[in-house]
Tab-separated table of C-alpha atoms in Angstrom:
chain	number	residue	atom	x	y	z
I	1	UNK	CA	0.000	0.000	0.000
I	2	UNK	CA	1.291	3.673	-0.610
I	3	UNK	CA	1.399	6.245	1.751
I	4	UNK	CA	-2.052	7.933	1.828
I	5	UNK	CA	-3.257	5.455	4.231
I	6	UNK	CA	-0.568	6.068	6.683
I	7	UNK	CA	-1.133	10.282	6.643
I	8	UNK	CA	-4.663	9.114	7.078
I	9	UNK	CA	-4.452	6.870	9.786
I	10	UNK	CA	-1.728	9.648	11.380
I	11	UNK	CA	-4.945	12.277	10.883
I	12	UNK	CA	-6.946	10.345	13.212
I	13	UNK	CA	-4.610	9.960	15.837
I	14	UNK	CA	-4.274	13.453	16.367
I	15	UNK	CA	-7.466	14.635	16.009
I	16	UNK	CA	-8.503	12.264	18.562
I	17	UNK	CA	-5.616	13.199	20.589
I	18	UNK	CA	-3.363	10.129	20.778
I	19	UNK	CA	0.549	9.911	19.836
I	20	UNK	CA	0.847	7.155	16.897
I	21	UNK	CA	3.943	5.226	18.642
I	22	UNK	CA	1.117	4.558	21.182
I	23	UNK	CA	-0.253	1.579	18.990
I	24	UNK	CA	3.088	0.039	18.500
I	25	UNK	CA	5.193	-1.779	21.031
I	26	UNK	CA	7.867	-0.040	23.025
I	27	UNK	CA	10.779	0.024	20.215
I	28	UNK	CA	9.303	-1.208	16.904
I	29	UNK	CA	9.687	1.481	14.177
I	30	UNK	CA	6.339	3.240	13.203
I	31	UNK	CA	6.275	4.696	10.115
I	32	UNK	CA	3.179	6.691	11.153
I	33	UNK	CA	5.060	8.127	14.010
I	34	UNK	CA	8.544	9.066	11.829
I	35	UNK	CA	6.021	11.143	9.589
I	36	UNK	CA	4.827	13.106	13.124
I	37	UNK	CA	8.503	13.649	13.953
I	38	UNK	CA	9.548	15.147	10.700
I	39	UNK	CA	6.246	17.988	10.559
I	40	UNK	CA	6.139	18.284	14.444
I	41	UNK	CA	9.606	17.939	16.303
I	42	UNK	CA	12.123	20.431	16.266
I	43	UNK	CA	15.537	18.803	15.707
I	44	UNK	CA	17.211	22.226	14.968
I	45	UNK	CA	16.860	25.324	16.774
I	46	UNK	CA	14.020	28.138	15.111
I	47	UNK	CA	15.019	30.270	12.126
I	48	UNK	CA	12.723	32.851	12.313
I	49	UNK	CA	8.983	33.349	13.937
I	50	UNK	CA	5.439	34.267	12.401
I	51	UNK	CA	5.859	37.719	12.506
I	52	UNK	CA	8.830	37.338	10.775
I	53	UNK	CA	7.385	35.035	7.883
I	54	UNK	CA	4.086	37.601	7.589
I	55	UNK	CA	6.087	40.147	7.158
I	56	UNK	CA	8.532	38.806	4.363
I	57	UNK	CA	6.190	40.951	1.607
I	58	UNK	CA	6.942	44.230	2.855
I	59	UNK	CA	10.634	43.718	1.754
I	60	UNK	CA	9.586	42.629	-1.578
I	61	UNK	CA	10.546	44.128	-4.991
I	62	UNK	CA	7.581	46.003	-6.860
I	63	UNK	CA	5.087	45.087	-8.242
I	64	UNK	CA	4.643	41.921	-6.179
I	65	UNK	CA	4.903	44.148	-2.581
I	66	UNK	CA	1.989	46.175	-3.767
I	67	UNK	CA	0.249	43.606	-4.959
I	68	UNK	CA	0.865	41.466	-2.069
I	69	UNK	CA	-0.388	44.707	0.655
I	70	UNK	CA	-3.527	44.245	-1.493
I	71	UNK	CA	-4.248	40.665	-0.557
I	72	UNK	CA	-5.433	39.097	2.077
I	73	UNK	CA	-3.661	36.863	4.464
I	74	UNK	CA	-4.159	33.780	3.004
I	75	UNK	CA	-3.606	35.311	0.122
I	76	UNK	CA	-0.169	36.456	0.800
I	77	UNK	CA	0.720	33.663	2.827
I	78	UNK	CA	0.213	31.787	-0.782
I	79	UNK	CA	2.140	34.316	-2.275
I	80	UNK	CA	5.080	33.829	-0.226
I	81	UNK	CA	4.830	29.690	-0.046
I	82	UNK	CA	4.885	29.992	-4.328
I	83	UNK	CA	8.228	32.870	-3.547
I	84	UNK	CA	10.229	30.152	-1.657
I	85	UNK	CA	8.971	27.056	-2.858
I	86	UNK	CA	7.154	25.837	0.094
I	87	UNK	CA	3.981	23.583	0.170
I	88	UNK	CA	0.910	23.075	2.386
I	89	UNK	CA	0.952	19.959	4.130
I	90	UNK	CA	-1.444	16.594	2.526
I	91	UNK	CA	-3.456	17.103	5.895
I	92	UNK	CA	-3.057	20.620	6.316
I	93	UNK	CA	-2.639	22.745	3.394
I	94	UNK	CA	-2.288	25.942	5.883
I	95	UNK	CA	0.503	24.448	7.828
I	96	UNK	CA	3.966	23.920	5.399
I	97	UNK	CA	5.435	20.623	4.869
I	98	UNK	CA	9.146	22.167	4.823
I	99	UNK	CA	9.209	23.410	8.608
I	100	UNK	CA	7.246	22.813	11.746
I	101	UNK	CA	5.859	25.698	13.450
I	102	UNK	CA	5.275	25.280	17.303
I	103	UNK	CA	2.409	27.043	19.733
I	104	UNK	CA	4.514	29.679	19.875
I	105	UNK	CA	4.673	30.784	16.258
I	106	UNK	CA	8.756	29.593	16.193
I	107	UNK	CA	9.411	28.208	12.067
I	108	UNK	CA	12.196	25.417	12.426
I	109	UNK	CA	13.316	24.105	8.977
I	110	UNK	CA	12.652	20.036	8.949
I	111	UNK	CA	13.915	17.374	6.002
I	112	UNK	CA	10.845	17.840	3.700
I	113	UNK	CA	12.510	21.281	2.671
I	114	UNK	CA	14.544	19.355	0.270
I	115	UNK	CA	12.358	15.998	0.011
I	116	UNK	CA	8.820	17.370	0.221
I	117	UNK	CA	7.770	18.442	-3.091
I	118	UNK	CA	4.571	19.107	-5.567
I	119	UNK	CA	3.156	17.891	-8.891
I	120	UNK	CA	0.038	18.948	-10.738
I	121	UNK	CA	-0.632	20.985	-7.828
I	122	UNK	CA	-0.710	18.330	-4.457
I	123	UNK	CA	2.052	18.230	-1.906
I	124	UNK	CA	3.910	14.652	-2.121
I	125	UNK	CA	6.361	14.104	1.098
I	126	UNK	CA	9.271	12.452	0.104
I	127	UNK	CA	9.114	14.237	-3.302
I	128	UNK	CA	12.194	16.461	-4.216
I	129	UNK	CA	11.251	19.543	-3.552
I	130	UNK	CA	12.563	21.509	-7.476
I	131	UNK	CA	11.101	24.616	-6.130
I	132	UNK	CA	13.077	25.301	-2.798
I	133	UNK	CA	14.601	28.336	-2.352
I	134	UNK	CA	17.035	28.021	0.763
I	135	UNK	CA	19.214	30.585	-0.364
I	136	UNK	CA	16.404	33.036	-1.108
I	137	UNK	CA	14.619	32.845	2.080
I	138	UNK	CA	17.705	32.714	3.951
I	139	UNK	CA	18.154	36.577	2.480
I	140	UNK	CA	15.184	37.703	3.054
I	141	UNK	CA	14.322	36.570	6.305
I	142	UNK	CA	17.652	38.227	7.614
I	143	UNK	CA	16.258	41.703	5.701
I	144	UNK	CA	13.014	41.392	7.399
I	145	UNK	CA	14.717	40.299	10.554
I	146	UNK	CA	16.563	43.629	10.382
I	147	UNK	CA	13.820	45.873	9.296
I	148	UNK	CA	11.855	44.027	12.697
I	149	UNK	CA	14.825	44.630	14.984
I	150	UNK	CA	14.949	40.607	15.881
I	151	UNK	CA	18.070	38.746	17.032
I	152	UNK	CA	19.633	37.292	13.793
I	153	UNK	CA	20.703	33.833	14.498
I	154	UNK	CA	23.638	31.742	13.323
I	155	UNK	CA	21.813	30.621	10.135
I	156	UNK	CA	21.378	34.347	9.320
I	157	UNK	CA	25.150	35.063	8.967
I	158	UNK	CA	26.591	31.911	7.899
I	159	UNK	CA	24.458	32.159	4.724
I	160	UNK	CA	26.397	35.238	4.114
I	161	UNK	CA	29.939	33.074	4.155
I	162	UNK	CA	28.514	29.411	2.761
I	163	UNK	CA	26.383	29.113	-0.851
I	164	UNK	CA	23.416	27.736	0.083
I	165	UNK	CA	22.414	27.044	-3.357
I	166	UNK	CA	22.747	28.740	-6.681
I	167	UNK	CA	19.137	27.232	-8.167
I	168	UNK	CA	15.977	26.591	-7.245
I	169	UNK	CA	15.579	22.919	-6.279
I	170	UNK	CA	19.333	22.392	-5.278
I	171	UNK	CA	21.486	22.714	-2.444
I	172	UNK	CA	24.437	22.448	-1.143
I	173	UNK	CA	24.011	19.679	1.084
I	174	UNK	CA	27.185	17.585	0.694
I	175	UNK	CA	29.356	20.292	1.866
I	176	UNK	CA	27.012	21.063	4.795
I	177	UNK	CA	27.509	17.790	6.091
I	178	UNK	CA	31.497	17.974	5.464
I	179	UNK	CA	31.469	21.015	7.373
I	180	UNK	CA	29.536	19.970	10.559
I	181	UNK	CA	31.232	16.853	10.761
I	182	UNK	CA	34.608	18.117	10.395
I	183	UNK	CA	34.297	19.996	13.582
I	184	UNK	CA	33.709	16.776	16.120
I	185	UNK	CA	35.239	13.753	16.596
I	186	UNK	CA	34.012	10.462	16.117
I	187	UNK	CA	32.111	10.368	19.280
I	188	UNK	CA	30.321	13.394	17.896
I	189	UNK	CA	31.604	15.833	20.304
I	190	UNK	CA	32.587	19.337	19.058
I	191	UNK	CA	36.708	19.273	18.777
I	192	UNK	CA	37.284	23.139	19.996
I	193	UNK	CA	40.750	23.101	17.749
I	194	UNK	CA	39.188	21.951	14.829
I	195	UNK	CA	38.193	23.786	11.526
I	196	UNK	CA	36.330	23.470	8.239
I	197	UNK	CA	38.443	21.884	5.478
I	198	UNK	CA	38.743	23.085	1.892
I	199	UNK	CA	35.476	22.272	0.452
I	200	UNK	CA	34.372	22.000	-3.281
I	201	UNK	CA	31.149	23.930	-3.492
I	202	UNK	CA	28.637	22.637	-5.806
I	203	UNK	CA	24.815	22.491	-6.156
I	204	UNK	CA	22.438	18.999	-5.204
I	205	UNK	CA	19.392	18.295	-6.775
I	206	UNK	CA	17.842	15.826	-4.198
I	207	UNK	CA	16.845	12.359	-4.667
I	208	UNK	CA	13.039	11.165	-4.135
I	209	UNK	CA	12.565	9.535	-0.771
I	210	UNK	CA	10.833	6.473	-1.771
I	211	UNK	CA	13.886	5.031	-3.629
I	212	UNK	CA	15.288	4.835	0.470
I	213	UNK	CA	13.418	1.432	1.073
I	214	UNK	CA	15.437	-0.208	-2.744
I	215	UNK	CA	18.554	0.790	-1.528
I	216	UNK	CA	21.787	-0.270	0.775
I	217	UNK	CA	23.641	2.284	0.526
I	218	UNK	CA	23.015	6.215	0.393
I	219	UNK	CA	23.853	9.146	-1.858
I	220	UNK	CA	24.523	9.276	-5.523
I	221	UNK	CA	27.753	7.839	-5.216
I	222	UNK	CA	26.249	5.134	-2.962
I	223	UNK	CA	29.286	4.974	-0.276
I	224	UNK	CA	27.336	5.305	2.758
I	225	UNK	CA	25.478	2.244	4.306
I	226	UNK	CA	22.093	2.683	5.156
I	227	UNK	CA	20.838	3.041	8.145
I	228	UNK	CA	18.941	5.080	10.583
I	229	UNK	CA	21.714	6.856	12.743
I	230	UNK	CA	22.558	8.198	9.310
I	231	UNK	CA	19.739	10.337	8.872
I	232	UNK	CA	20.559	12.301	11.682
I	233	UNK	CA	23.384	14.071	9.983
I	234	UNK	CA	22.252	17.050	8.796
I	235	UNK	CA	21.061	18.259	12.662
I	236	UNK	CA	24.876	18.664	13.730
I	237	UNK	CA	24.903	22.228	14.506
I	238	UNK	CA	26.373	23.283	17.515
I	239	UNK	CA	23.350	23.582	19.816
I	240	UNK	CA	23.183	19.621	19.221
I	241	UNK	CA	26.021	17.951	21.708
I	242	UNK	CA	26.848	14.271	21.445
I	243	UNK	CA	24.201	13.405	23.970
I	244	UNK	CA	21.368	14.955	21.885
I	245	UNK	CA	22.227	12.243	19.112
I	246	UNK	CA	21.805	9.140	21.201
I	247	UNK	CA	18.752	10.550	22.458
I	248	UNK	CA	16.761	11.123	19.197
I	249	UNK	CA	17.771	7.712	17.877
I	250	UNK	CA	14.415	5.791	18.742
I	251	UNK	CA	12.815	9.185	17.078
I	252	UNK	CA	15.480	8.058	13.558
I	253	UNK	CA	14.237	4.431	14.063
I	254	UNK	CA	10.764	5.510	13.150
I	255	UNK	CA	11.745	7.653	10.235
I	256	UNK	CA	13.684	5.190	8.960
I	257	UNK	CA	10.423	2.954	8.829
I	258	UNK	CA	8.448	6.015	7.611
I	259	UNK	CA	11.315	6.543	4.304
I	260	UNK	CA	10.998	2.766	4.012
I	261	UNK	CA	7.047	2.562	3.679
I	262	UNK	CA	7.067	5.117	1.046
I	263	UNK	CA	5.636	4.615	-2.605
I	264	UNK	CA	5.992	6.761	-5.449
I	265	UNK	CA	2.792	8.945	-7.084
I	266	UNK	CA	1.180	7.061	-10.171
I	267	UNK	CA	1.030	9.149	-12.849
I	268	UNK	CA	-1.832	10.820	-13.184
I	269	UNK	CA	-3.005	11.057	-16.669
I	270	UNK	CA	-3.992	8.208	-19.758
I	271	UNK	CA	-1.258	5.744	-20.787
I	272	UNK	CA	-1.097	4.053	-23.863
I	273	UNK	CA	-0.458	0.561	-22.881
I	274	UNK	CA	0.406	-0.501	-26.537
I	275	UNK	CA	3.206	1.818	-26.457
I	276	UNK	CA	4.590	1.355	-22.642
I	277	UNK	CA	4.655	-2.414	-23.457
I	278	UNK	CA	6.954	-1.798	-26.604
I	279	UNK	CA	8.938	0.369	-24.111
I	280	UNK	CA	9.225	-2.180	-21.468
I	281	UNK	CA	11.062	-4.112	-23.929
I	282	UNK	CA	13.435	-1.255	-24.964
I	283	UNK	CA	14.074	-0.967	-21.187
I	284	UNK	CA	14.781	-4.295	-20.383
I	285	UNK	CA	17.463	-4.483	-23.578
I	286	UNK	CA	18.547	-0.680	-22.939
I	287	UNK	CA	18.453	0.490	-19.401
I	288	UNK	CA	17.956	-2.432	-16.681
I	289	UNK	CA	21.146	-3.470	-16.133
I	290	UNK	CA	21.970	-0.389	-14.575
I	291	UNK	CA	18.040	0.815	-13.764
I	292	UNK	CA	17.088	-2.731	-12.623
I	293	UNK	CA	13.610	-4.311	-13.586
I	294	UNK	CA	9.957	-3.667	-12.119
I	295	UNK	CA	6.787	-5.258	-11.612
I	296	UNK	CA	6.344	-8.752	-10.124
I	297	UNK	CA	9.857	-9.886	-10.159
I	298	UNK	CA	11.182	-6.204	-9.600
I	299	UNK	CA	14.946	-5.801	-8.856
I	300	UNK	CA	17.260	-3.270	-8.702
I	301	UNK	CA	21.155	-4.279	-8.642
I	302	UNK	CA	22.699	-0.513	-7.289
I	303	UNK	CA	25.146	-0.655	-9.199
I	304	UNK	CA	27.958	2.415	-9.491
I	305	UNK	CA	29.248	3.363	-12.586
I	306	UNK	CA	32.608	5.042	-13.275
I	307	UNK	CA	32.495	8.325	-13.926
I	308	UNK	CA	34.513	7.822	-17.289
I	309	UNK	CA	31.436	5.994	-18.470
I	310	UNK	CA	28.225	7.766	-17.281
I	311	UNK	CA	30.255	11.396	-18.031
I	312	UNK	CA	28.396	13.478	-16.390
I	313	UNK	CA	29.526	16.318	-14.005
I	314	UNK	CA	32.021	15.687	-11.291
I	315	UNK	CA	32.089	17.856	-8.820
I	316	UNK	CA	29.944	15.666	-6.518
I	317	UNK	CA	32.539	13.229	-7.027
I	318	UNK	CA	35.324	14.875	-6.287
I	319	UNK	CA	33.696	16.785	-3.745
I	320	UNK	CA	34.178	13.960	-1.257
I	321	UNK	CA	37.625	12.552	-0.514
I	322	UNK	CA	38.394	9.138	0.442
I	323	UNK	CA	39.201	10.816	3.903
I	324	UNK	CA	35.917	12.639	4.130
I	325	UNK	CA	34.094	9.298	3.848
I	326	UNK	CA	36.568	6.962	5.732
I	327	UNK	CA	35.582	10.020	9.049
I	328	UNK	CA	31.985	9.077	7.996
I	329	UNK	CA	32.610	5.523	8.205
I	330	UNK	CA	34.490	5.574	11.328
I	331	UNK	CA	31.934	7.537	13.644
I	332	UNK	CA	28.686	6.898	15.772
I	333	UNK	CA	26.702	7.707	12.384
I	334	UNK	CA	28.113	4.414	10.919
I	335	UNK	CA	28.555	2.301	14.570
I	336	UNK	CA	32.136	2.902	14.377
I	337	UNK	CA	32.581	1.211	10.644
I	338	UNK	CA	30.698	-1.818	12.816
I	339	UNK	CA	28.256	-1.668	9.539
I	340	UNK	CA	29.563	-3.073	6.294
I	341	UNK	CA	29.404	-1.594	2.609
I	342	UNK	CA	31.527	2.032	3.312
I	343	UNK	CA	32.944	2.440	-0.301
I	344	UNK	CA	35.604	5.121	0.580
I	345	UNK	CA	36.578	5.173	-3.178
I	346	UNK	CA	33.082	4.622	-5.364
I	347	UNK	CA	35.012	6.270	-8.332
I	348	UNK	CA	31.564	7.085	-9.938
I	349	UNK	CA	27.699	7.505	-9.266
I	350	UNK	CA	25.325	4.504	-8.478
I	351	UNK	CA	22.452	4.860	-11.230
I	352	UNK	CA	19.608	5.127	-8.656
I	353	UNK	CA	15.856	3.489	-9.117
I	354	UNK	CA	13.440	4.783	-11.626
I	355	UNK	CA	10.053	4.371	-9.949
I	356	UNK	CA	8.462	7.555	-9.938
I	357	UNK	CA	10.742	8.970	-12.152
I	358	UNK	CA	8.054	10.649	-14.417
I	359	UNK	CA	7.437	12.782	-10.897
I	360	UNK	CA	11.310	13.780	-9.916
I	361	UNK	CA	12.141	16.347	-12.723
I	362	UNK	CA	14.702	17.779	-13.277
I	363	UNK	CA	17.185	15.096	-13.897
I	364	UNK	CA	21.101	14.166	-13.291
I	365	UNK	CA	21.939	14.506	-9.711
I	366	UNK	CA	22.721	17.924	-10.493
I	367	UNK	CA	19.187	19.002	-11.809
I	368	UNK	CA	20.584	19.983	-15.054
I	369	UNK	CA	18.147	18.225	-17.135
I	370	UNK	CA	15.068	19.482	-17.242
I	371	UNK	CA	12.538	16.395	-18.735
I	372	UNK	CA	12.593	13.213	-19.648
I	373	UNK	CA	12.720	13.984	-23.149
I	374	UNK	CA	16.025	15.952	-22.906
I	375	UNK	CA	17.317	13.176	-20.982
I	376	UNK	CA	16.816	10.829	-23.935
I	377	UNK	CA	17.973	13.377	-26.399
I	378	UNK	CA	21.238	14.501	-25.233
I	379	UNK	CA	22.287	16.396	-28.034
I	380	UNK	CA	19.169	18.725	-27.615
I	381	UNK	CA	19.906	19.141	-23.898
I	382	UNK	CA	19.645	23.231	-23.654
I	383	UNK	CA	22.433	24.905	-22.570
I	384	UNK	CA	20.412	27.660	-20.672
I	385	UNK	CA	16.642	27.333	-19.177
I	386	UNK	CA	14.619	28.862	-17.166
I	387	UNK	CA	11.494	27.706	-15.407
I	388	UNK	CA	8.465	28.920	-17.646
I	389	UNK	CA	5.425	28.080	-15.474
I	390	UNK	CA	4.649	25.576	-12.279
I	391	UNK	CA	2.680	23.134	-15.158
I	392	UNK	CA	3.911	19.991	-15.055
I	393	UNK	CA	4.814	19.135	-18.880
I	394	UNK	CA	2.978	16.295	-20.125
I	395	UNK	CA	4.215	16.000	-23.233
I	396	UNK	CA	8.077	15.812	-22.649
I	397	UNK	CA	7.725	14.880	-19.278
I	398	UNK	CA	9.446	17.289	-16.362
I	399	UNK	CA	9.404	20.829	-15.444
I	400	UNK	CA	7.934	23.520	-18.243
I	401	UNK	CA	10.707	25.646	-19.327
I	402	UNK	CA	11.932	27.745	-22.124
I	403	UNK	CA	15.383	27.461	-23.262
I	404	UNK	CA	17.312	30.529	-23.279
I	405	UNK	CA	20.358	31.798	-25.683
I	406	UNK	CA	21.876	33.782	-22.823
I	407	UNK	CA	21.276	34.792	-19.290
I	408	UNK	CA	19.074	37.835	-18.622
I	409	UNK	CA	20.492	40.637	-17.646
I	410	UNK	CA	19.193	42.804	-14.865
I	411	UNK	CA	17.523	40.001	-13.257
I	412	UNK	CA	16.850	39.564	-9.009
I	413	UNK	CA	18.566	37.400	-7.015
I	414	UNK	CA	15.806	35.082	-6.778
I	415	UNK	CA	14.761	35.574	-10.116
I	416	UNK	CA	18.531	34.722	-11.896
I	417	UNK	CA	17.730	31.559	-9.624
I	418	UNK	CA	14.953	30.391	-12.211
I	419	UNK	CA	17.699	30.175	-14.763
I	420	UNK	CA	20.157	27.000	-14.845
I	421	UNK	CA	22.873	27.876	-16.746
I	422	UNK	CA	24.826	24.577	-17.730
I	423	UNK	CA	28.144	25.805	-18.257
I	424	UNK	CA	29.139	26.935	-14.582
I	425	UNK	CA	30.894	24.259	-13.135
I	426	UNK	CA	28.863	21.627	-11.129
I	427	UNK	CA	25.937	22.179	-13.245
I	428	UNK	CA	26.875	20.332	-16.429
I	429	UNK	CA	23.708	18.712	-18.494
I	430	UNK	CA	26.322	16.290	-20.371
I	431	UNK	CA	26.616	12.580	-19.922
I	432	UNK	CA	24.553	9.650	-19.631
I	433	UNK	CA	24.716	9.608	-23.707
I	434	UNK	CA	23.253	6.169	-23.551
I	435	UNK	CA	20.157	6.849	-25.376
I	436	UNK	CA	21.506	7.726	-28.381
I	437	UNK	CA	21.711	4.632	-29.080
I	438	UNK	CA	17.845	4.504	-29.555
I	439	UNK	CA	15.887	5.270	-32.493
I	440	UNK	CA	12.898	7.984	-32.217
I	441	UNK	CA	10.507	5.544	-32.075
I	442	UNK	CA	11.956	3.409	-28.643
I	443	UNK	CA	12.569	6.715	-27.106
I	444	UNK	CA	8.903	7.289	-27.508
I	445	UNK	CA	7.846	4.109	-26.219
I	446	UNK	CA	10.646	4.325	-23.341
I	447	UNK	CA	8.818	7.685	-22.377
I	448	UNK	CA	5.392	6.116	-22.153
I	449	UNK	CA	6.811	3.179	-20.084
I	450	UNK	CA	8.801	5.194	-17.829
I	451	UNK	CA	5.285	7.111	-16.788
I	452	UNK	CA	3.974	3.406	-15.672
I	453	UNK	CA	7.300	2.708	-13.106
């Protein structure tokens, strides 16, 4: 079953006032109960509070700041979710998926900023979220912080120092984790001598969540074994000691259960089943040795490969050193390299799942693709696009975009983050040429059957 009936069966807990780990007992997982952690426990200290967020418009550019003093609340509340990418929550479209907000009005940022997405229009957690702007409302809830007189807090100025992300969608999340970990040992506790290493900045497009529950081993370059201390990594910031780590564990075990219960979205629209069939063949000649197989006898054999065959950009690669993962491997996250399957070397990317794919656009682990079309037609990749409307595109599969000759000039901050230009490094479209080997016709009937996985 997918994960509608869980949400629903977490709705009427609440409501009726009961805690979902209550039904379980004491120490088996819950998925249920991982989903409440993620939307309603604070694992990270607040960002910013409600004033702040309702007052983000007044420190908008014109015309939107007029329009926006026009509107209502709800109306500019909306306004603001669509500015940063945020989403309403399956059970709550009022409340967003991307941060909890306590009794107190206090926003704290939770995992579904990066893996809690939308599609035609409905919130899916454990979507990748292509619409996130961390390094947009990082900016402007330090300006409205200001123009408030509130306490900035450490989030506010190290956004100043590290790239948060130079596109919607993506992140820098690789070197966030190199950077927290670097200052503890392997204990987890903060080494007051130590200091960030030289880091290779470079932009993430995330992976969709329900892949978690197919896989041993983490990441795109699959070196991390998988397990549920390991999701606990990106809460290392320095109001979190070594204690608070062992103590949220049981919390980890259940959203470990939750990422393994999830299922991807069925597409929503007609498939030709003539057509998918035809490209179920073409897949199984073309693409499942890498992409594994699905249906009744589904498999998927995670297997990495070298970065002088797949081609495409490196800078995750090289992003990582040996060392970086060996003082992965060797710390509470991964039992003290107790756990198998650390690959301190993978020398390439481990071609991930492709259920759901039709619903995770844009494509490479970059995000520099942006359809399935253009990922079968690698010559016609474009060079430069921008984001043309929220529509999901139907026809080609992926984001709606227009392909540009050159970058704008004049453009906003936020708005020159609409625009993914392929040629700055980490954000290379080229690679993966494997499809060329197709003729027009299997790359049609590929696309059809890829909207069935």
């Amino acid at each position: 079953m997918g994960n509608s009936w869980r949400i629903s069966v977490l709705i009427v807990l609440l409501v009726a006032g009961l805690s979902p780990g209550n039904l379980l007992s004491a120490g088996e997982p819950d998925p249920a109960a991982g989903y409440d952690h993620l939307i309603n426990k604070t694992y990270l200290p607040p960002y910013f509070d409600q004033e702040t967020f309702d007052s983000l418009w007044k420190i908008w550019p014109e015309p939107l700041k007029s329009q926006a003093a026009r509107a209502t609340p709800d109306e500019r509340r909306q306004m603001a979710f669509d500015r940063y990418g945020l989403t309403g929550r399956p059970e709550d479209p009022t409340k967003p998926l991307q941060y909890v907000v306590d009794q107190r009005g206090n926003w704290t940022l939770n995992c579904f900023s990066c893996h809690g997405g939308e599609i035609d229009g409905k919130p899916v957690p454990g979507l990748p979220n292509n619409r996130f702007d961390f390094a947009g409302i990082t900016d402007e809830v330090r300006l409205a912080k200001v123009m408030l007189g509130k306490r900035l807090v450490s989030t506010d100025y190290s956004s100043l120092v590290f790239p948060m992300g130079d596109n919607k969608g993506t992140t820098n999340a690789v070197n966030f984790g190199v950077a927290l970990i670097s200052l503890r040992d392997k204990d987890l506790n903060f080494v007051p001598t130590a200091s960030f290493p030289k880091m290779l900045h470079h932009d993430m497009d995330a992976p969709p969540w329900w892949h978690f529950g197919q896989k041993e081993n983490l990441y795109i370059d699959g070196f991390a074994p998988k397990g549920h201390r390991a999701l606990l990594q990106f809460t290392m910031v320095r109001s979190n000691d070594a204690d608070s780590f062992r103590q949220r564990e049981e919390d980890f075990r259940d959203v470990y259960a939750y990422l393994s219960s999830l299922e991807p979205p069925k597409y929503s629209r007609e498939i030709d089943t003539q057509k998918a069939e035809a490209g179920r063949i073409v897949f199984n000649n073309h693409c499942s040795e890498c992409h594994g197989t699905y249906g009744e006898e589904a498999s998927y054999p995670e297997r990495i490969i070298p970065i002088e065959e797949i081609k495409t950009d490196r800078a995750r690669l090289d992003a990582l050193s040996p060392e970086h993962r060996e003082v992965y491997g060797q710390s509470w996250f991964n039992q003290y390299g107790e756990r198998e399957g650390l690959i301190a070397d993978p020398k390439g990317y481990a071609a991930p799942p492709l259920n759901g794919v039709w619903a995770s656009a844009p494509y490479l682990h970059n995000g520099s693709v942006p359809t399935l079309w253009h990922l079968l037609h690698p010559e016609q990749r474009p060079k430069i696009w921008r984001w043309s409307s929220k529509a999901y595109d139907h026809q080609r599969m992926g984001i709606s975009v227009e392909a540009l000759d050159v970058v704008p000039k004049g453009l906003s901050a936020i708005d020159r983050r609409e625009v993914f230009d392929t040629s700055r490094f980490g954000k290379s479209a080229a690679g993966h040429d494997f499809p060329a080997a197709l003729d027009e016709e299997e790359k049609d009937d590929l696309l059809e059957y890829l909207k069935t996985l």
